[in-house]
Structures are given as structure tokens and as C-alpha cells.
CSV table of C-alpha atoms and ligand atoms in Angstrom, one decimal:
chain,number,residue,atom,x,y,z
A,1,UNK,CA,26.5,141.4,110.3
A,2,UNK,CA,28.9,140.4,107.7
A,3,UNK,CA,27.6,140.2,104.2
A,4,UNK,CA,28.1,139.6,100.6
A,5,UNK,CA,28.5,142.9,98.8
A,6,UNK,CA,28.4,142.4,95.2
A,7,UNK,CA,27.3,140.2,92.3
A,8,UNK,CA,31.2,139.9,90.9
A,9,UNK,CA,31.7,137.6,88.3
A,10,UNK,CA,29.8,135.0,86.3
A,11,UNK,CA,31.2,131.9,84.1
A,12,UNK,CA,28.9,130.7,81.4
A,13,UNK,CA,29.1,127.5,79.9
A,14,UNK,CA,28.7,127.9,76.3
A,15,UNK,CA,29.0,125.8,73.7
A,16,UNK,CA,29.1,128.1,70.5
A,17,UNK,CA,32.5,130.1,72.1
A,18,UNK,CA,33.4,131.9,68.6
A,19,UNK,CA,29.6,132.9,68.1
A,20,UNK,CA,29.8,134.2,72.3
A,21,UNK,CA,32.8,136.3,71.3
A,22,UNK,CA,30.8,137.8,68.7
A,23,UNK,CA,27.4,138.5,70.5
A,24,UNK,CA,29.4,139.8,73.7
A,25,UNK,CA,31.3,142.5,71.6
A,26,UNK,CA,29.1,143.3,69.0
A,27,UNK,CA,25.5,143.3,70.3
A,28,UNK,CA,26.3,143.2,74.0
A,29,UNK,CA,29.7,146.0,73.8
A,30,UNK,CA,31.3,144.2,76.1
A,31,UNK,CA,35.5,143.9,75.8
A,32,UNK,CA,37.0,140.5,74.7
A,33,UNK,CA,39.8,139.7,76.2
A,34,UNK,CA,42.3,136.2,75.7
A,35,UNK,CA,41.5,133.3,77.8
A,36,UNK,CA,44.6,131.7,79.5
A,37,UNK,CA,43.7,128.8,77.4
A,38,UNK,CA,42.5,128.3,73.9
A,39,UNK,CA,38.5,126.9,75.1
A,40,UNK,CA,38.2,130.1,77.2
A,41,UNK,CA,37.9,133.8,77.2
A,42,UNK,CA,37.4,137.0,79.5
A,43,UNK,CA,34.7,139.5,78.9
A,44,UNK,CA,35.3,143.1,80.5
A,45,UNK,CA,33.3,146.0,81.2
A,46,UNK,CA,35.0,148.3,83.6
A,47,UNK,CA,38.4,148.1,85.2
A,48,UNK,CA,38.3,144.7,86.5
A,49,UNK,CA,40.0,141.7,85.1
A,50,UNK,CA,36.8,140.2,84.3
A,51,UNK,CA,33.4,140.2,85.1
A,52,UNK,CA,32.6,137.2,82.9
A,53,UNK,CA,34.2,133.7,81.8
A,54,UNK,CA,33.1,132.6,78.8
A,55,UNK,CA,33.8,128.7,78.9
A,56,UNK,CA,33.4,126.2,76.3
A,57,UNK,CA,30.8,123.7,77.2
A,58,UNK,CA,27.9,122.2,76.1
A,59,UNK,CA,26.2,123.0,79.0
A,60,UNK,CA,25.0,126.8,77.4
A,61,UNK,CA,24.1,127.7,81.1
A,62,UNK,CA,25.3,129.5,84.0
A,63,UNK,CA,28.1,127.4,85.4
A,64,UNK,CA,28.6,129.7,88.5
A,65,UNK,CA,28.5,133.3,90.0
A,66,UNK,CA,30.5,134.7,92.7
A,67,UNK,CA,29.5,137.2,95.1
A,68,UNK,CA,32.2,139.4,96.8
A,69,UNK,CA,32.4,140.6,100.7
A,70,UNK,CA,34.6,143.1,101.4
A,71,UNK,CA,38.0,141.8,102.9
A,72,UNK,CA,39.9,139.0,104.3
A,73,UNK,CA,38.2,139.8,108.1
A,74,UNK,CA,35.1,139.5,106.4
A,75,UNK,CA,35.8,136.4,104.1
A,76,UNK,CA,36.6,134.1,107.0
A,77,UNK,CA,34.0,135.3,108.8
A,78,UNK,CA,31.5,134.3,106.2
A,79,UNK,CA,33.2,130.7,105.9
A,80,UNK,CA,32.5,130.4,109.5
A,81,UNK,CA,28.8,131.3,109.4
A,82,UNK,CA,28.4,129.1,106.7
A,83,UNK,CA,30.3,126.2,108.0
A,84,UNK,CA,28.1,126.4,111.3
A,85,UNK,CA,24.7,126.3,109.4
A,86,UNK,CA,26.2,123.2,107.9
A,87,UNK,CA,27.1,124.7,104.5
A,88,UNK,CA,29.9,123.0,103.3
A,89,UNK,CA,32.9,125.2,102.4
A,90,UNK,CA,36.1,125.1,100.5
A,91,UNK,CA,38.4,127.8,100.5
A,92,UNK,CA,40.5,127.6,97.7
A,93,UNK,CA,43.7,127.5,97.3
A,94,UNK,CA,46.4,130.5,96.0
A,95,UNK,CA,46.2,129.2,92.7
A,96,UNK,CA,42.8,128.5,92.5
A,97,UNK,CA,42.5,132.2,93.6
A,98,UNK,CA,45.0,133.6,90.9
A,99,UNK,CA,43.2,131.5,88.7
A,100,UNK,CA,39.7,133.2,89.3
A,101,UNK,CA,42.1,136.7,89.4
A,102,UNK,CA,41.2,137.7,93.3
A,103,UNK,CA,43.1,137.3,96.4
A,104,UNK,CA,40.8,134.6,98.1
A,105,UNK,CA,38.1,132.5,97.0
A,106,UNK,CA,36.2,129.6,98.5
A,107,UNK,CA,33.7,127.4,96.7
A,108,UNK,CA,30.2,126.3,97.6
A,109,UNK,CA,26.8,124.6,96.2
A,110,UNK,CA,23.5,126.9,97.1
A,111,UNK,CA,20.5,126.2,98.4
A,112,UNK,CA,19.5,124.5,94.7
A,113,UNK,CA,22.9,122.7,94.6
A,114,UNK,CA,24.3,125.3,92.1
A,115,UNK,CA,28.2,126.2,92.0
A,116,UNK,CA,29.2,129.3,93.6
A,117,UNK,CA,31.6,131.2,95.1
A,118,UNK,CA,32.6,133.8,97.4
A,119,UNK,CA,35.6,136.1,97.2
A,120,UNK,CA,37.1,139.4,98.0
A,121,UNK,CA,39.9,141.2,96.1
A,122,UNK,CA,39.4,141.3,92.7
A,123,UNK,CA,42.3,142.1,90.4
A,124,UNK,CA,41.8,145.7,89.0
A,125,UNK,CA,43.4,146.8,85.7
A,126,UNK,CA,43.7,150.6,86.9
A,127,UNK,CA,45.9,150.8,83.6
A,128,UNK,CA,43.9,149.3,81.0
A,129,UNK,CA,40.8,150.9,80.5
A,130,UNK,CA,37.7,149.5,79.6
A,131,UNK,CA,37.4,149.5,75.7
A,132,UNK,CA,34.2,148.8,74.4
A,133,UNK,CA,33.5,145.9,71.9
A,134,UNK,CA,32.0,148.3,69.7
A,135,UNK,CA,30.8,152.1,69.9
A,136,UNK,CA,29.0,152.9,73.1
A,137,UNK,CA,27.3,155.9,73.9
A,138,UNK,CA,28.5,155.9,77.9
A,139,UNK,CA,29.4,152.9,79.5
A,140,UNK,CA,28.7,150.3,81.5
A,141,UNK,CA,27.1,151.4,85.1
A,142,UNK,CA,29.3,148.9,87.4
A,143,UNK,CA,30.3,150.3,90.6
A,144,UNK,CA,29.4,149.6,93.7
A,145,UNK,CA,26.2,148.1,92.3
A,146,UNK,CA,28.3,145.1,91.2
A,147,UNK,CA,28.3,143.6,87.5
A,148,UNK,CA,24.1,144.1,87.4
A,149,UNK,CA,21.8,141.5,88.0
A,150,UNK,CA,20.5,137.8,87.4
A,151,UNK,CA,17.5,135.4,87.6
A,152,UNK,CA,18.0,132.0,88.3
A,153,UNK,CA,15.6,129.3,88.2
A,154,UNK,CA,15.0,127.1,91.1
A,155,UNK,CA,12.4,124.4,91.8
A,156,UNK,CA,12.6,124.7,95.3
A,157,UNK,CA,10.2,127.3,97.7
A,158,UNK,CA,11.1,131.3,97.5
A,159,UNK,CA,11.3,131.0,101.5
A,160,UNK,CA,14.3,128.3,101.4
A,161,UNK,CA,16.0,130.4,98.9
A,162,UNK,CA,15.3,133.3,101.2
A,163,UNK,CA,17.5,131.7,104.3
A,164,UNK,CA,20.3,130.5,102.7
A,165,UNK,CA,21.0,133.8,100.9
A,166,UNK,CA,20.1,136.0,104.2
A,167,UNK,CA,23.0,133.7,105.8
A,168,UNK,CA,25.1,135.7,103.6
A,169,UNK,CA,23.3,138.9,104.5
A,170,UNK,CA,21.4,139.8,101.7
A,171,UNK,CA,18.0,141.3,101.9
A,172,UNK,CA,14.5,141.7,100.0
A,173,UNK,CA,11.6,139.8,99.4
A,174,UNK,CA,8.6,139.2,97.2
A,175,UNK,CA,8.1,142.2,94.0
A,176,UNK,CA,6.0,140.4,92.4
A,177,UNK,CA,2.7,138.7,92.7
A,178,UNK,CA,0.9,138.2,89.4
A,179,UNK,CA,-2.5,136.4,89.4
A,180,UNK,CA,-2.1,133.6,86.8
A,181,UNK,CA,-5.5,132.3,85.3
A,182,UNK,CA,-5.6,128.9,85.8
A,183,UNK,CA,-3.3,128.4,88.8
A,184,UNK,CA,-4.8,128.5,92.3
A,185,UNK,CA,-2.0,130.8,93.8
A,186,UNK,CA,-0.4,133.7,92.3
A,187,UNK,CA,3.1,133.4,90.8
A,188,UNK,CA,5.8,134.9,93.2
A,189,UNK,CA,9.3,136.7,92.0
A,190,UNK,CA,11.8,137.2,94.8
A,191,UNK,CA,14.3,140.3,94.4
A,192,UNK,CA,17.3,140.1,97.1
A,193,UNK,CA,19.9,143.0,97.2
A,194,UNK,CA,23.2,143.5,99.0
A,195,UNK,CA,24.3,147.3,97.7
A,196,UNK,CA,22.8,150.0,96.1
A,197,UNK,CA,21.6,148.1,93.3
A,198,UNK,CA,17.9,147.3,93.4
A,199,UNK,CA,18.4,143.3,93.4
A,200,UNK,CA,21.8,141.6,92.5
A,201,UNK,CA,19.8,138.0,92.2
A,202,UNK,CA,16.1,137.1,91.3
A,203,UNK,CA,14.4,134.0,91.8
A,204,UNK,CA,10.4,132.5,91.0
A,205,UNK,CA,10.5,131.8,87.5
A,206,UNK,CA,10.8,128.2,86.3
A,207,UNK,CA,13.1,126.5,83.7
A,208,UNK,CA,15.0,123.9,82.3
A,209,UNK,CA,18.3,125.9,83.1
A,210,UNK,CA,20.0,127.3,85.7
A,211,UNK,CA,19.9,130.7,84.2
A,212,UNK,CA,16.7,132.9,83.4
A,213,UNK,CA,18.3,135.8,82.5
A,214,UNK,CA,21.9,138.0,83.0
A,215,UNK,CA,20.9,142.2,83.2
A,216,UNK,CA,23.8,144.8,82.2
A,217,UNK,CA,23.2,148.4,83.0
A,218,UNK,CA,24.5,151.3,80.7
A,219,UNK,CA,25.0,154.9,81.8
A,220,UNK,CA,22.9,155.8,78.7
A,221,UNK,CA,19.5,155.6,77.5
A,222,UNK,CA,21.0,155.2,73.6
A,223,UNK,CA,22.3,152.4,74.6
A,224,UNK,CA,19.6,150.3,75.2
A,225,UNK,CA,18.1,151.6,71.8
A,226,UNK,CA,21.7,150.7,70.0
A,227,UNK,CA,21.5,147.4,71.6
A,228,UNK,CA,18.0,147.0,70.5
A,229,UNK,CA,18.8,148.2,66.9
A,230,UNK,CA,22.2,145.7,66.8
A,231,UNK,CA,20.2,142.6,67.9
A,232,UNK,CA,17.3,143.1,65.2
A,233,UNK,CA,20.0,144.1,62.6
A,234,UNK,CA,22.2,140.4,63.3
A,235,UNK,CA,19.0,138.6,63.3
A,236,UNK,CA,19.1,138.2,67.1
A,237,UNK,CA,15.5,137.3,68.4
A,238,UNK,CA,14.2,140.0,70.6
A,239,UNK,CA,12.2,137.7,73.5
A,240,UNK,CA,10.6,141.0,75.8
A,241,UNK,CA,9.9,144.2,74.0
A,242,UNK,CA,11.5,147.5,75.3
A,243,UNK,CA,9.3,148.7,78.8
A,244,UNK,CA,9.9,149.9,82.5
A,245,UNK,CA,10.0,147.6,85.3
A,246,UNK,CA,7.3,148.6,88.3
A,247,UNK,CA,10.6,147.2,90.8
A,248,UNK,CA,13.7,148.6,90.1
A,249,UNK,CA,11.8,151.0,87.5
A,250,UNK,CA,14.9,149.7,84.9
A,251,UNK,CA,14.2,150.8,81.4
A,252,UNK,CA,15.1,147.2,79.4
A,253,UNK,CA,14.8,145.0,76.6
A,254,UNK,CA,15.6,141.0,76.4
A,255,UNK,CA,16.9,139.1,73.6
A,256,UNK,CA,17.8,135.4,73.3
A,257,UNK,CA,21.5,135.2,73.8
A,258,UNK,CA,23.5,132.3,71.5
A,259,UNK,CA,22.6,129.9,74.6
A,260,UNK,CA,19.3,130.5,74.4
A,261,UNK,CA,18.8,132.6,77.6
A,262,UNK,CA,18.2,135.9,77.7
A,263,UNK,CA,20.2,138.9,78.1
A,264,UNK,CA,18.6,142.0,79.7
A,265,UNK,CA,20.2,145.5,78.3
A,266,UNK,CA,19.1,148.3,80.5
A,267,UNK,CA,19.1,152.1,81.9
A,268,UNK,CA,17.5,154.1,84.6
A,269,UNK,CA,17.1,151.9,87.4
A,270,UNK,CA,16.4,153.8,90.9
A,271,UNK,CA,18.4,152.3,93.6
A,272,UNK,CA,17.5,149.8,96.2
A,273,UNK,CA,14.5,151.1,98.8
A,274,UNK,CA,14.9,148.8,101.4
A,275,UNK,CA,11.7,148.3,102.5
A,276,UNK,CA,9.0,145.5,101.0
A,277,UNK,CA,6.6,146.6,98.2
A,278,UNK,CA,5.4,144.1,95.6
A,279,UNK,CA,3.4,145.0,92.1
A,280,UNK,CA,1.2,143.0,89.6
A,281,UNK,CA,2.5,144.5,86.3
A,282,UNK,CA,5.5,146.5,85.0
A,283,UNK,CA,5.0,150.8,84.3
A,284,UNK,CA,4.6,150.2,80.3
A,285,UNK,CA,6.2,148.0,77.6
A,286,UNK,CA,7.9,144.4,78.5
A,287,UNK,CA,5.6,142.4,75.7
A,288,UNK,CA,6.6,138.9,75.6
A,289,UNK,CA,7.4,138.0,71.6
A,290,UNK,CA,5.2,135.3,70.8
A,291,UNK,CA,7.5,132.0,70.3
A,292,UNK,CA,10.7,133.3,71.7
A,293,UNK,CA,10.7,132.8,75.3
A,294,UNK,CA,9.4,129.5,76.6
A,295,UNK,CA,6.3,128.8,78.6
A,296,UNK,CA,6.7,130.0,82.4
A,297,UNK,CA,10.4,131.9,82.0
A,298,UNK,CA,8.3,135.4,81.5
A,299,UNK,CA,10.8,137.3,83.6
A,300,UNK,CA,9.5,140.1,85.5
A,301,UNK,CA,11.9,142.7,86.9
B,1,LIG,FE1,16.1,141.8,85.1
């Protein structure tokens, strides 16, 4: 079966784009690179063109992610499926796809009526390096894994979320299942992977955005601690405390990012086991900082 076989890219609407620039290079260590127009910009953080678009707007949310398959064969495939569950599809055209930097792209809604597209080819700089925003211990862990992983809110049932995304053939299921107080059922987080990666997309927490949170892996352990060290030192609000995930067993820390989601900075994740398991609690650490992150968006995992 055909499938999707990376998170790719991202574009985030932000409305601060000088204060973005600064966060993504000098907390995050992420390469700035010119926009093709003055109210946008390109962050790198391996060989590709891009893995993010920064994009003025007051929005201060994910405006869309794209998920790759592997080739032209398996692009129109895809459309097909999609078409025939009733998914409306548009591929786009050669300039909407030089635009996005990749040979084809078509553009959807999912299941929660967010942007999103699909593509394969993505334009490699094999002769610009990656150069860090500021100094790094390693780099960025990217491969086949994709750009790293993201929550998104959603309002509607796990199991909805769960078809549409098996139509493009990813997998996984319920990690977590905490017992909340004063709720009559526990509260459920969905992990679904396509590679190696433990999960490329989350889903189960609440929220007035689109976005819960956006995870980058590094290669090093120091890294994380830099991070940590950077964001206290520019007055960045630390939102989850430094612990180990029980999923993907990722060694992380969350601050609150200029749009007032959080970024995820971590190291050590095992890869994806395939087979369902679920957990009530991380391995250590993860405390939520009192008056940072809003009621309900607690991520897990
Ligand atoms: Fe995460």
C-alpha cells in the first residue's frame, strides 16, 4: 500500500517575523535563510531547501504541513485513493510546486478541515551545507525520520483522525491513557508513524490553535541542555521541565515559542516499534511550569 513517508515541511503563521528569525537561530539553531519576498523567510536544518516557512500572519499558528511519499508513481496513486474516499484534491500546478521547492505538490483539507499537502521531491542543496544559527554541538537528526514531530489539536474523535490518516498509510494508535480526576473517561493521546521515527503527528490534546507543539531532534544530548540554557538566558518561558517520554523514550524539554506554542527540543528517542503499547506517565521529569502552558494542552509524548 502506498503511503506517506515523511513529515516534510511546515509553514507557520507568525505574526512577530523579526522576533521568529531570532528565536529560530538563536534558541532553536536553526539556519535563516531569505524569503523570496520581504513578509517571508526559510528556516533550514539539513540539506534541504527548507523544512520550515516562516510567514507573516497574525494567525501565530500552524498554517499547514506537508507529508512526502516517495515518487511520482506513488503521488498519483495517493491522489487517487484520496479522490475515491471523497477527499477532495488539487494537484498543484509547476509553479505552485517550484514555489513550495519540490517537483509535485497537491493541496488538501484533513479530517479537521486543516490545510495540508502532499508532495514528493524536495529540492536538496547537496552544495550548501546546513549552517547552524548559532553553535551546535551535533546537528539536527533529520533523515529518513523526517523534520521530527508535531501535535495538533483537534476537536473531533481520535478514531476519525485515525481513518483519514491510515488512508495515507500511516500507522499507530493510542500511547497514552491518563486517568484525569474529575472526568469520567481517561484522556487519550494518539501517536501515528510512517518511517523510523516513533510518531511524525500526535493528536488528543485540546486547544484554541491548530498547533500543540512542533519537536526537533539533535544528534546530541548537549544540545537539549544548550537549548535549555539559551531559552532561560533570553527570558524565554520554559512550559515542561527537562524529562523522558515513556513513548518514544525522547529526552526533551518545551518552551513557549514567540506564538505562544510550544517548541519541543530533544535527543534519544528509540525508533518506531510497531506494535500498540500505551502508558499512564512519562520515565522521569516533564513537570508542567505552573502558568505557562494553558489548561488541557499538557502534551504527553
Ligand atoms: Fe513531542
Amino acid at each position: 500500500m502506498v503511503q506517506v513517508t515523511e513529515l516534510g515541511y511546515v509553514i507557520l503563521g507568525v505574526s512577530d517575523l523579526a522576533r521568529w528569525k531570532t528565536f529560530a537561530s538563536e534558541i532553536l539553531g536553526l539556519e535563516v535563510m531569505p524569503g523570496d519576498r520581504p513578509d517571508r523567510c526559510f528556516l533550514r536544518m539539513d540539506y534541504w531547501h527548507h523544512r520550515v516557512i516562516l510567514q507573516q500572519s497574525p494567525a501565530d499558528d500552524l498554517l499547514l504541513h506537508g507529508l512526502r511519499v516517495a515518487g511520482s508513481d506513488e503521488f498519483h496513486e495517493l491522489a487517487a485513493r484520496l479522490k475515491a474516499a471523497g477527499v477532495p484534491v488539487q494537484i498543484g500546478s509547476l509553479e505552485q510546486a517550484m514555489e513550495r521547492h519540490v517537483l509535485e505538490v497537491m493541496m488538501l483539507k484533513d479530517v479537521n478541515g486543516y490545510e495540508m499537502e502532499i508532495f514528493h521531491g524536495p529540492h536538496i542543496l547537496a552544495d550548501i551545507p546546513f549552517h547552524p544559527g548559532r553553535r551546535m554541538h551535533g546537528r539536527f537528526q533529520t533523515g529518513d525520520g523526517g523534520l521530527g514531530h508535531m501535535m495538533m489539536t483537534n476537536s473531533l474523535p481520535l478514531p476519525e483522525i485515525y481513518a483519514f490518516y491510515r488512508l495515507l498509510g500511516m500507522r499507530g494508535g493510542i500511547e497514552y491513557r491518563v486517568v484525569v480526576p474529575h472526568l469520567p473517561h481517561p484522556a487519550e493521546l494518539m501517536f501515528l508513524h510512517c518511517n523510523t521515527r516513533d510518531h511524525s503527528l500526535a493528536f488528543g490534546t485540546p486547544g484554541k490553535k491548530r498547533i500543540n507543539h512542533l519537536m526537533f531532534q539533535v544528534e546530541h544530548m548537549d544540545d537539549v541542555g544548550l537549548a535549555y540554557e539559551r531559552v532561560k538566558q533570553a527570558g524565554y518561558k520554559v512550559g515542561i521541565e527537562p524529562g523522558r517520554h515513556a513513548n518514544d523514550q525522547m529526552y526533551s524539554f518545551y518552551c513557549m515559542n514567540p506564538s505562544g506554542w510550544l517548541s519541543e527540543i530533544g535527543w534519544g528517542a528509540r525508533n518506531s516499534v510497531h506494535q500498540t503499547e500505551y502508558y499512564e506517565r512519562d520515565t522521569f521529569g516533564h513537570e508542567n511550569v505552573e502558568g505557562v502552558v494553558g489548561e488541557g494542552m499538557e502534551p504527553l509524548g
